[in-house]
Coordinates of C-alpha atoms in Angstrom, one line a residue:
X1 CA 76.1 231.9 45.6
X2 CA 75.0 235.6 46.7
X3 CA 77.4 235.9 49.7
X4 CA 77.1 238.8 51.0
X5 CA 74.9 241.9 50.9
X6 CA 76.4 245.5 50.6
X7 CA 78.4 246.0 54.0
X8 CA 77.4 244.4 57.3
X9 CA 74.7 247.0 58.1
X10 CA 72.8 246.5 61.3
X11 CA 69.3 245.7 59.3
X12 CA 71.4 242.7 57.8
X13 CA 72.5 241.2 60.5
X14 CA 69.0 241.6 62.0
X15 CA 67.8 239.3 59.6
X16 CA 69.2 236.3 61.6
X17 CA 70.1 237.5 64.9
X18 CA 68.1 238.9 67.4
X19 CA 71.0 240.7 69.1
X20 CA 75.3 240.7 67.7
X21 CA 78.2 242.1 68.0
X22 CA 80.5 241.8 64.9
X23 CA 84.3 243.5 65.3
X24 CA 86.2 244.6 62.5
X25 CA 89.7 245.3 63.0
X26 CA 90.2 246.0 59.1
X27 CA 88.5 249.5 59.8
X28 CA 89.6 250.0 62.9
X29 CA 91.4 253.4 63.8
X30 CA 93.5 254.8 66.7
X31 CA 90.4 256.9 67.4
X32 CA 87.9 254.1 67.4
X33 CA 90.3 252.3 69.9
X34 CA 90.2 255.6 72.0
X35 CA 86.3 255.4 72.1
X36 CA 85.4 251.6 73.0
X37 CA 88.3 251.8 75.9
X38 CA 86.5 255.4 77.2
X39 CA 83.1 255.8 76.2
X40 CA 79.9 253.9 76.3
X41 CA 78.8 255.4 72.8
X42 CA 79.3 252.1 70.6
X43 CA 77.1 252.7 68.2
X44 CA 79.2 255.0 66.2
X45 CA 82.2 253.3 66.1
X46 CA 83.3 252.1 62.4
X47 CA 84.9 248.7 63.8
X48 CA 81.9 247.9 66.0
X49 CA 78.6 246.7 64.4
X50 CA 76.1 246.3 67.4
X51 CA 72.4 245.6 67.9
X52 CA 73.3 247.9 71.4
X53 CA 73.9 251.7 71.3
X54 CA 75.8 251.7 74.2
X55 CA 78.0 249.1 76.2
X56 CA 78.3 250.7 80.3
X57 CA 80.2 247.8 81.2
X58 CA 84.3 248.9 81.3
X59 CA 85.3 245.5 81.9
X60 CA 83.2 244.3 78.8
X61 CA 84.8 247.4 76.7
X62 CA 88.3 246.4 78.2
X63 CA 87.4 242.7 76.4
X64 CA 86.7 244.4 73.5
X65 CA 90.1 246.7 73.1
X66 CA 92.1 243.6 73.9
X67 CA 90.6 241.6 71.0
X68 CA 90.5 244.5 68.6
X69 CA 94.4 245.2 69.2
X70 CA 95.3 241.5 68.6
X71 CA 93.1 240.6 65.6
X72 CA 95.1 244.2 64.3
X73 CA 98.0 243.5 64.9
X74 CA 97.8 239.4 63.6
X75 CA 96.3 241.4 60.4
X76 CA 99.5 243.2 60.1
X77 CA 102.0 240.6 60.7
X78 CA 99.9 238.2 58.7
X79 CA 102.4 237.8 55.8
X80 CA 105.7 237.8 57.9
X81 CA 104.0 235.5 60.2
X82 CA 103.6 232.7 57.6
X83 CA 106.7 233.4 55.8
X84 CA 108.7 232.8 59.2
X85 CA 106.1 229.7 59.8
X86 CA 106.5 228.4 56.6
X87 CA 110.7 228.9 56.9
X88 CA 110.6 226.9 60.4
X89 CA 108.7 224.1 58.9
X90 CA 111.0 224.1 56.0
X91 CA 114.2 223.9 58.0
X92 CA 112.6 221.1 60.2
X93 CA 111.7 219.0 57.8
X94 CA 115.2 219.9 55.5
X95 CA 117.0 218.3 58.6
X96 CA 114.1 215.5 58.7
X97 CA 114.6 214.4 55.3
X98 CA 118.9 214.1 55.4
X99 CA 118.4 212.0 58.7
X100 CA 120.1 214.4 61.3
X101 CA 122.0 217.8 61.4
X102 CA 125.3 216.1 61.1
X103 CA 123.7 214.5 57.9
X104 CA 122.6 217.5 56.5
X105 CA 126.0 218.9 56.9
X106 CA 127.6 216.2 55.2
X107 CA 124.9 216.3 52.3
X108 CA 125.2 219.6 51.9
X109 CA 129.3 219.4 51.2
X110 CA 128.9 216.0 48.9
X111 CA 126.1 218.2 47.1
X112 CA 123.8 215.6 47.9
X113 CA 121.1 217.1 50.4
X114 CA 117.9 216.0 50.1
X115 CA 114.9 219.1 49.6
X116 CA 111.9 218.4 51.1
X117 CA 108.5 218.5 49.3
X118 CA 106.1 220.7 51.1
X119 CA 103.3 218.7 48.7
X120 CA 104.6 215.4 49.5
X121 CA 103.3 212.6 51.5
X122 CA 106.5 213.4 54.2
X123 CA 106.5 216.6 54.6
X124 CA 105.1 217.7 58.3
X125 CA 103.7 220.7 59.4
X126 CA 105.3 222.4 62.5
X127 CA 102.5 220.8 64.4
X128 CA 102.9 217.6 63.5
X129 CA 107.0 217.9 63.8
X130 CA 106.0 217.6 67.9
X131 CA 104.5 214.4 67.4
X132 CA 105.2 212.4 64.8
X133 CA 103.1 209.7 65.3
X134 CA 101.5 208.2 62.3
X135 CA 100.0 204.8 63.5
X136 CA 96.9 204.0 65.4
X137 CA 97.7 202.1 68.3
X138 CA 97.1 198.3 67.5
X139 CA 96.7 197.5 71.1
X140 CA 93.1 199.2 70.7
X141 CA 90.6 197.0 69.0
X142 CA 87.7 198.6 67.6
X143 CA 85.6 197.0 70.5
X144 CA 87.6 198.9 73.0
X145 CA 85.7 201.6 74.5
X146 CA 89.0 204.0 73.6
X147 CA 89.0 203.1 69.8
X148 CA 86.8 205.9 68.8
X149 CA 88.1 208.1 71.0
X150 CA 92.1 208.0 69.7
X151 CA 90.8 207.1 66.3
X152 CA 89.3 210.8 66.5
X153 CA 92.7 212.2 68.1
X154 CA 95.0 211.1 65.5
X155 CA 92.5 212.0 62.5
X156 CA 92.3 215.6 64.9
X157 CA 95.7 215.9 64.9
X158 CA 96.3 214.4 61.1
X159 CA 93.8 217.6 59.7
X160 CA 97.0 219.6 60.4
X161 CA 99.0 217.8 57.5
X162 CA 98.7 218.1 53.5
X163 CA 96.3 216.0 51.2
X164 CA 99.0 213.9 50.6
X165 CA 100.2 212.8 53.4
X166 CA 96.6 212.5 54.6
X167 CA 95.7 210.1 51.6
X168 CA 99.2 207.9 52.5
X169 CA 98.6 207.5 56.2
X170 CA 94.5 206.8 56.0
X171 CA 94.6 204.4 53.4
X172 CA 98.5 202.8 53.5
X173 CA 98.3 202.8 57.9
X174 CA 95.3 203.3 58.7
X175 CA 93.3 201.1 55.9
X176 CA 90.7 203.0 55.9
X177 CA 89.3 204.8 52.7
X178 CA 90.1 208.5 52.0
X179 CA 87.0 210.6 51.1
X180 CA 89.2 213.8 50.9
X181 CA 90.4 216.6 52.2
X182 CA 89.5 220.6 52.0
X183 CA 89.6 224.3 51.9
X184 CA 87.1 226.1 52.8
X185 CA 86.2 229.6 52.2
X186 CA 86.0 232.1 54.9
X187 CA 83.3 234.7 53.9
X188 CA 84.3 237.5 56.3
X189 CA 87.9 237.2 56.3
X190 CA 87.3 237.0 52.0
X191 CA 89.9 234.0 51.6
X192 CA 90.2 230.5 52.2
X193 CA 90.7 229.7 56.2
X194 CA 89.4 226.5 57.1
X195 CA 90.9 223.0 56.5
X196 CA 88.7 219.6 56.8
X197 CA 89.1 216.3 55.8
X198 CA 87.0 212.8 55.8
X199 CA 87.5 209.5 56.0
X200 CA 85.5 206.0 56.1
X201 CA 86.5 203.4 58.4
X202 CA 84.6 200.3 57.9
X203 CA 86.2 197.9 60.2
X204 CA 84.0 198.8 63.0
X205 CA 80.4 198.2 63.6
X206 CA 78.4 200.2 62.5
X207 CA 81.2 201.8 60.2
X208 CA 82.0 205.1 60.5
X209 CA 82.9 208.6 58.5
X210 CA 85.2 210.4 60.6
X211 CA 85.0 214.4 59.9
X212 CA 87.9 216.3 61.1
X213 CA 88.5 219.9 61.3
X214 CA 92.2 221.4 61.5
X215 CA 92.5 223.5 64.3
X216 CA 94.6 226.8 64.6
X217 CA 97.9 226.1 63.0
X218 CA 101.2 228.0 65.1
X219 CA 102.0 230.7 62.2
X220 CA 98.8 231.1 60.8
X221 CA 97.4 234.0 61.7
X222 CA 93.9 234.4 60.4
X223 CA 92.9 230.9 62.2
X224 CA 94.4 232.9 65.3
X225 CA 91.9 235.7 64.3
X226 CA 89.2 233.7 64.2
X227 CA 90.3 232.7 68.2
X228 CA 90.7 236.2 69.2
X229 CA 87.5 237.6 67.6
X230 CA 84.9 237.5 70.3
X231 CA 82.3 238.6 67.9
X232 CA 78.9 236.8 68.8
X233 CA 75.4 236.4 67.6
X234 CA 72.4 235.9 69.4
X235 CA 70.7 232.9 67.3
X236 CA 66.7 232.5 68.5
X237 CA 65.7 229.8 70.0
X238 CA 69.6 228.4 70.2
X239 CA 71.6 231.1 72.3
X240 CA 74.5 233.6 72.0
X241 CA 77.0 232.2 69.8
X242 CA 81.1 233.3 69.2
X243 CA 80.9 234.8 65.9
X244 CA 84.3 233.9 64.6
X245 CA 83.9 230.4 64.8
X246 CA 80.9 230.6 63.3
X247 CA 82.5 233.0 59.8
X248 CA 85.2 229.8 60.0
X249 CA 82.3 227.2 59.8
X250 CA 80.6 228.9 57.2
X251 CA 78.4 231.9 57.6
X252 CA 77.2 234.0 54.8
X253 CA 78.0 237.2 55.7
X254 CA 75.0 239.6 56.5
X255 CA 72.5 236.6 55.3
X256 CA 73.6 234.0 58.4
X257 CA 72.5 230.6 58.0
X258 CA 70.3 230.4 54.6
X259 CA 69.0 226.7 54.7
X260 CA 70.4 226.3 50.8
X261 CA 72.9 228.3 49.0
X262 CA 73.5 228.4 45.5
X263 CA 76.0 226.3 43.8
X264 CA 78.8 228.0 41.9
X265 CA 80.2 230.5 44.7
X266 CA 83.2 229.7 47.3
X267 CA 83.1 226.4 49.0
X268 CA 81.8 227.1 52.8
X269 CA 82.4 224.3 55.3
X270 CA 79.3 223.6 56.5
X271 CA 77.5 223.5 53.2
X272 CA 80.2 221.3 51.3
X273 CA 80.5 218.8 54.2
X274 CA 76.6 218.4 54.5
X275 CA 76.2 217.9 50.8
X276 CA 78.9 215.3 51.1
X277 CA 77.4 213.5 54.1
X278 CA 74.0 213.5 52.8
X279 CA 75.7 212.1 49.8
X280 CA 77.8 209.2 51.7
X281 CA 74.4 208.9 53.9
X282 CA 71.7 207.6 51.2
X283 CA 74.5 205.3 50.1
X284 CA 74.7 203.5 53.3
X285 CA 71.6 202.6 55.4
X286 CA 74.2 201.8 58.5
X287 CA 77.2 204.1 58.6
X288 CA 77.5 206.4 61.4
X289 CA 79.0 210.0 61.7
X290 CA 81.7 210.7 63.9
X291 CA 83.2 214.3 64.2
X292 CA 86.1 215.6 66.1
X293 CA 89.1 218.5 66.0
X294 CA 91.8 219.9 68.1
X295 CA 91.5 223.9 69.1
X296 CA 89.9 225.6 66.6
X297 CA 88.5 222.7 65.2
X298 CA 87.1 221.3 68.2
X299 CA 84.9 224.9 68.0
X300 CA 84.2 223.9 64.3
X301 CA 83.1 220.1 65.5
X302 CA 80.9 221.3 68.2
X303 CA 79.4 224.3 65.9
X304 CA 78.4 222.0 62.9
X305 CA 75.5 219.3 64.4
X306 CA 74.2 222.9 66.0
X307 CA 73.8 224.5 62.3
X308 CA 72.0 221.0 61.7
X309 CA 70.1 221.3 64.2
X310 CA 69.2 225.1 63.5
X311 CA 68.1 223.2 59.5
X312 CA 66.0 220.6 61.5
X313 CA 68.3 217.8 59.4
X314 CA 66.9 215.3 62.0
X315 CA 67.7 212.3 59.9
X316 CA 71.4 213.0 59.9
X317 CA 71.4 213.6 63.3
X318 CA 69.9 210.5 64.3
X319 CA 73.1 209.3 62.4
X320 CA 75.7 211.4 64.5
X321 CA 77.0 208.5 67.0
X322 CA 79.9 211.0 68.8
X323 CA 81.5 214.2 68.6
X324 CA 85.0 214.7 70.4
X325 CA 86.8 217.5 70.7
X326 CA 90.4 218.0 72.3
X327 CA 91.5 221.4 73.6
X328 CA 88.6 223.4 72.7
X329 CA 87.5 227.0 73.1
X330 CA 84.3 227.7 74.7
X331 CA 81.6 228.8 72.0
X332 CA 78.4 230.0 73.2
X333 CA 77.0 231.1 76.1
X334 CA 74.5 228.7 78.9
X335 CA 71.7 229.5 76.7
X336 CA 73.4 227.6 73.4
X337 CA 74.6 224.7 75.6
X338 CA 70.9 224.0 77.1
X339 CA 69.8 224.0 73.6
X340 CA 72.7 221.1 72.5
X341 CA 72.1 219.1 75.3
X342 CA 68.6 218.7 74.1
X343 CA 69.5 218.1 70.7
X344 CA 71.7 215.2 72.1
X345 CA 69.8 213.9 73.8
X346 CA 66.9 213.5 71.4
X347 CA 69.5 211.8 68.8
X348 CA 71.3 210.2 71.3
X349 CA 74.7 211.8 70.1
X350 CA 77.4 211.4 72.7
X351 CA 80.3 214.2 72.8
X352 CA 82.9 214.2 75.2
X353 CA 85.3 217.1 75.7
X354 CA 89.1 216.3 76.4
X355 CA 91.1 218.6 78.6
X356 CA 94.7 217.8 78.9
X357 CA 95.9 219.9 82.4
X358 CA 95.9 223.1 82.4
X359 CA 95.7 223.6 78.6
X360 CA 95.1 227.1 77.9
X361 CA 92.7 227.1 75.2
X362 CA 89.6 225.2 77.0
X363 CA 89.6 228.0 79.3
X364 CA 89.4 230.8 76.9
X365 CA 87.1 233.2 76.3
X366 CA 86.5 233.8 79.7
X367 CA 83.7 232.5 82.0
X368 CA 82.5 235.5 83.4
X369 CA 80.3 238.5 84.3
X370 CA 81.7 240.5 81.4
X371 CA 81.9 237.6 79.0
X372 CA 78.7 234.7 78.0
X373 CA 80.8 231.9 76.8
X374 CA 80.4 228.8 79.0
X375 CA 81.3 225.1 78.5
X376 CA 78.4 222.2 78.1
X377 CA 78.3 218.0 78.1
X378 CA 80.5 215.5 79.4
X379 CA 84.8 217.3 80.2
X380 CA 86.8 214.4 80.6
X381 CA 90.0 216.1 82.0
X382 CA 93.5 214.6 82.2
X383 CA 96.0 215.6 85.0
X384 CA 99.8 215.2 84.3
X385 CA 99.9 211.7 84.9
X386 CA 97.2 211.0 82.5
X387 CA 94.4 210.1 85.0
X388 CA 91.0 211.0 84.1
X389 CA 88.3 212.3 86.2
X390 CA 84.8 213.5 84.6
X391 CA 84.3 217.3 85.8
X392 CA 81.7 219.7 85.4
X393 CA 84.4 222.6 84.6
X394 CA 88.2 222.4 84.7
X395 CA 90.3 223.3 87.5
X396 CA 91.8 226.7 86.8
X397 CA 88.5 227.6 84.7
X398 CA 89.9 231.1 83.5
X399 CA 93.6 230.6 83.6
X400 CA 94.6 233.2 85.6
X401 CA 93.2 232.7 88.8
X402 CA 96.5 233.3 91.2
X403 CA 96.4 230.4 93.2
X404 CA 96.7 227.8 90.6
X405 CA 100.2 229.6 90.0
X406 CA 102.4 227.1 91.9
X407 CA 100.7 223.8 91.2
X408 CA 101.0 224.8 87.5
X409 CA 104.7 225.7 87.9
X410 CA 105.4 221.9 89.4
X411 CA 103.2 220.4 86.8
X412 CA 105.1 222.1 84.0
X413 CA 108.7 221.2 85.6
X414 CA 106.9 217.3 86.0
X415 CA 106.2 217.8 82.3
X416 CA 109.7 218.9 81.4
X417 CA 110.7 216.1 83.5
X418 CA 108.4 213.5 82.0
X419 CA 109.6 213.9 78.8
X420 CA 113.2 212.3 79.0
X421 CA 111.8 209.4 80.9
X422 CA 108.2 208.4 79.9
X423 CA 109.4 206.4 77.1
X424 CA 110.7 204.1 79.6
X425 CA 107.2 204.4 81.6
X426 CA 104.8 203.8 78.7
X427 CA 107.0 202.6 75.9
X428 CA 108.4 203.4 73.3
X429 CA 106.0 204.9 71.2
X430 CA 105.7 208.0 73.8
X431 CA 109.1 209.2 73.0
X432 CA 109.3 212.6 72.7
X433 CA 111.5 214.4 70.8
X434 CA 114.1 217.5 70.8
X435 CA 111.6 220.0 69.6
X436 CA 108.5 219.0 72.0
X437 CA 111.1 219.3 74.9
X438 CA 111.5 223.1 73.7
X439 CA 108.0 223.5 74.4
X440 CA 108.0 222.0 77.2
X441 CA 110.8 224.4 78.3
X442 CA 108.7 227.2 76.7
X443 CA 105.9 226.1 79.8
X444 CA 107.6 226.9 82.2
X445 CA 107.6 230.2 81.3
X446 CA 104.2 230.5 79.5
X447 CA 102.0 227.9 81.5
X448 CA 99.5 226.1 79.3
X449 CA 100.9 226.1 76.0
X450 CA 102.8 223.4 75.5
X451 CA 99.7 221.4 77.2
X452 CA 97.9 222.1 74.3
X453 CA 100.2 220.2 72.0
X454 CA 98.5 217.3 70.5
X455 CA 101.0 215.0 72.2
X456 CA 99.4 214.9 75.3
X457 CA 95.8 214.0 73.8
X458 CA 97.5 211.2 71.9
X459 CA 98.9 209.9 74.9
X460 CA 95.2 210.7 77.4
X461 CA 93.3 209.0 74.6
X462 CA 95.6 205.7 74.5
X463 CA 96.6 205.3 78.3
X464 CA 92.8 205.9 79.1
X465 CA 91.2 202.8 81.0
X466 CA 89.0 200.7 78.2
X467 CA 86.2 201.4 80.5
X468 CA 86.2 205.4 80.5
X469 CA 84.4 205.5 77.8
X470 CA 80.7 203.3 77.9
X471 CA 81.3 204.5 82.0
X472 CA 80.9 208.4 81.1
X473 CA 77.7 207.4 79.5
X474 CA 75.3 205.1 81.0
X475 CA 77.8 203.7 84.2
X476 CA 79.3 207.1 85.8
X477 CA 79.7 206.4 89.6
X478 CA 78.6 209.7 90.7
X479 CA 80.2 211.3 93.5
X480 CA 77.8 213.0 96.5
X481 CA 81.0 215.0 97.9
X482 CA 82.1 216.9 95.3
X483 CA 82.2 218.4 91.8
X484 CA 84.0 215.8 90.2
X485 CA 83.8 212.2 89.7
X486 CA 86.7 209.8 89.9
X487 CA 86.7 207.3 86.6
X488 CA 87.2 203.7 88.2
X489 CA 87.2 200.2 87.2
X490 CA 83.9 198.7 87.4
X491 CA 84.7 196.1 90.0
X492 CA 86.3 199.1 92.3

């Protein structure tokens, strides 16, 4: 596959968009920073590739310093970063495998300590060490408006894990069959960055391939690059879209979205999981698509019917029954999400976007004059007790709005709270152990973080009403006196 074309010259990216702007912190300079903070002149910058000569805005400029400096400085600490990461995982899963720190101890004197496997079936990542959950819940049957829903959350939050223990828990638990699971190559950042994996559920009907993308994992920090880089494209005819999640999806650097690429070159997510579904697809007249991720990979689930969309592949559109995404970044501006609700609604593709409280992600990048990005379709948003309400935005849409400050700081000490007692509210199965309490400690002095821990979108997509889900579609009992509509039982 011809990747790439000398550089990522302006007449390049023209080729595909009608307007960008593509950051690159790997040339960036003290000097450069020194220019886009105090002076309009962006056109002769070395780590800012614009279809604009000049950017007046201060504010927008200010954006641009900010994400310059992080995506730097993640560069830098890139290797230390995943070399602490991968020592934390280690150690948790070192006292996981001996049954207990006292265990450990004692193994460790008899000589008899057990060494986890980082390939193995039971070997967690740090994200999955908060929630350890491996079953679906058997209470939902797969006529329950909620089964696709938390069958979609638990393959979201599985993508973090290793083939292995993917394979185990989709065909052992789950009985479902494993189609894989894979890296993906990230053509701007020159390595692989992306994680996906499929699987075939055939007890429902129609049956259904899952495809679920792995969001940003805690210590990896060139997924966290790809959430700080606000680098966008404006695709004709589809909108302004962010430009990093777009290089994690897939796109051929300075060439965009070719319709074909040639075999042989790196494997880019987008192209390998079309060919596969087009694949899976002619086999099975019936079988629906569903797609889904957490954080980054709810960007990636949202991004990939759009590239579909942009190759007119109707007929696996018309296939696409649902996308849901948990915890997920805003990735285009209004323009983009006109253009997907039309596409949706001509294949009749539901997607519902999860918002557990006052989650920091959803509400990043920022909604404003000096930003584009803006949320589309259905939000169903979860308070603290896990009630539901279907809003156009969620509360708190930028995060730092001031007077949100002290109903977050009660919600967080609820949270903190909540966790040594909801196991006697809800059962058993919402246990939540020592090191999700530690987060939950950590929010109280960084609000939003620990809400977007896939705990909480386990626990919103199982203690949902079975009704929730047909309602937000055809039954939604639409509110005259305010933004928001109140999910209730249909004979409310």
């Amino acid at each position: 596959m011809s990747a790439c074309c000398a550089g990522s010259s302006a007449g390049c990216n023209k080729g595909f968009a009608a307007d960008y702007m593509l950051l690159d912190p790997a040339k960036l300079s003290v000097m450069d920073l020194y220019h886009i903070l105090f002076s309009s002149d962006i056109e002769n910058r070395h780590s800012v590739d614009s279809s604009a000569a000049r950017e007046d805005d201060i504010n927008r400029r200010w954006i641009i310093f900010i994400s310059m400096v992080a995506q730097k400085i993640l560069q830098l600490v890139s290797k230390p970063l995943s070399k602490f990461g991968s020592g934390i995982e280690y150690w948790i899963n070192l006292v996981s495998s001996n049954g207990s720190l006292l265990k450990l101890v004692i193994n460790f004197v008899r000589e008899k300590m057990v060494r986890p496997d980082k390939s193995s079936a039971t070997f967690l990542s740090f994200t999955g060490s908060m929630d350890t959950r491996v079953d679906l819940d058997e209470t939902i049957r797969s006529e329950d408006g909620r089964y696709h829903p938390a069958l979609a959350m638990m393959a979201a939050k599985a993508a973090y894990e290793n083939k292995a223990y993917l394979e185990t828990i989709v065909k052992d638990r789950w009985k479902m069959d494993f189609l894989g699971s894979f890296d993906f190559w990230n053509d701007y950042q020159g390595k692989f960055t992306t994680q996906a994996f499929l699987l075939h559920d055939k007890r429902s009907d129609p049956d259904v391939v899952v495809v679920s993308f792995r969001g940003t994992e805690t210590f990896d920090a060139d997924a966290w690059c790809s959430d700080f880089d606000i680098s966008w494209y404006a695709i004709p005819g589809m909108g302004n879209i962010h430009g990093g999640f777009m290089k994690a999806l897939g796109l051929v650097k300075s060439h965009g979205w070719p319709k074909e690429v040639e075999d042989g070159g790196p494997p880019l997510a987008y192209y390998e999981i079309r060919k596969m579904l087009r694949e899976i697809l002619r086999k099975n007249e019936k079988t629906q698509i569903i797609i889904t991720g957490h954080s980054l990979g709810g960007a990636l689930a949202i991004l990939f019917p759009s590239v579909l969309a942009l190759h007119e592949e109707d007929s696996m559109l018309d296939r696409l029954s649902a996308i849901y995404t948990f915890g997920q970044p805003r990735v285009g501006d209004e323009n983009f999400g006109t253009y997907m609700e039309k596409i949706f609604e001509k294949h009749d593709i539901q997607y519902f976007r999860f918002v557990y409280n006052y989650d920091i992600v959803p509400r990043l990048p920022y909604d404003d004059a000096s930003l584009m990005f803006k949320h589309f379709g259905t939000c169903i948003f979860f308070d603290s007790n896990y009630e539901a309400k279907i809003v156009e935005e969620e509360p708190n849409k930028n995060y730092f709005s001031p007077r949100y400050f002290i109903p977050k700081t009660i919600s967080s000490c609820w949270e903190l709270a909540r966790s040594f007692i909801i196991h006697y509210m809800k059962g058993p199965a919402y246990a939540e152990g020592s090191l999700c309490r530690f987060f939950r400690v950590v929010g109280l002095m960084v609000i939003g973080v620990p809400n977007h821990m896939p705990q909480d979108y386990v626990n919103s997509t199982r203690l949902a009403a079975p009704h929730i889900f047909p309602l937000c579609r055809k039954e939604i009992l639409q509110s005259k006196n305010g933004s928001s509509t109140r999910l209730v039982k249909k004979d409310d």
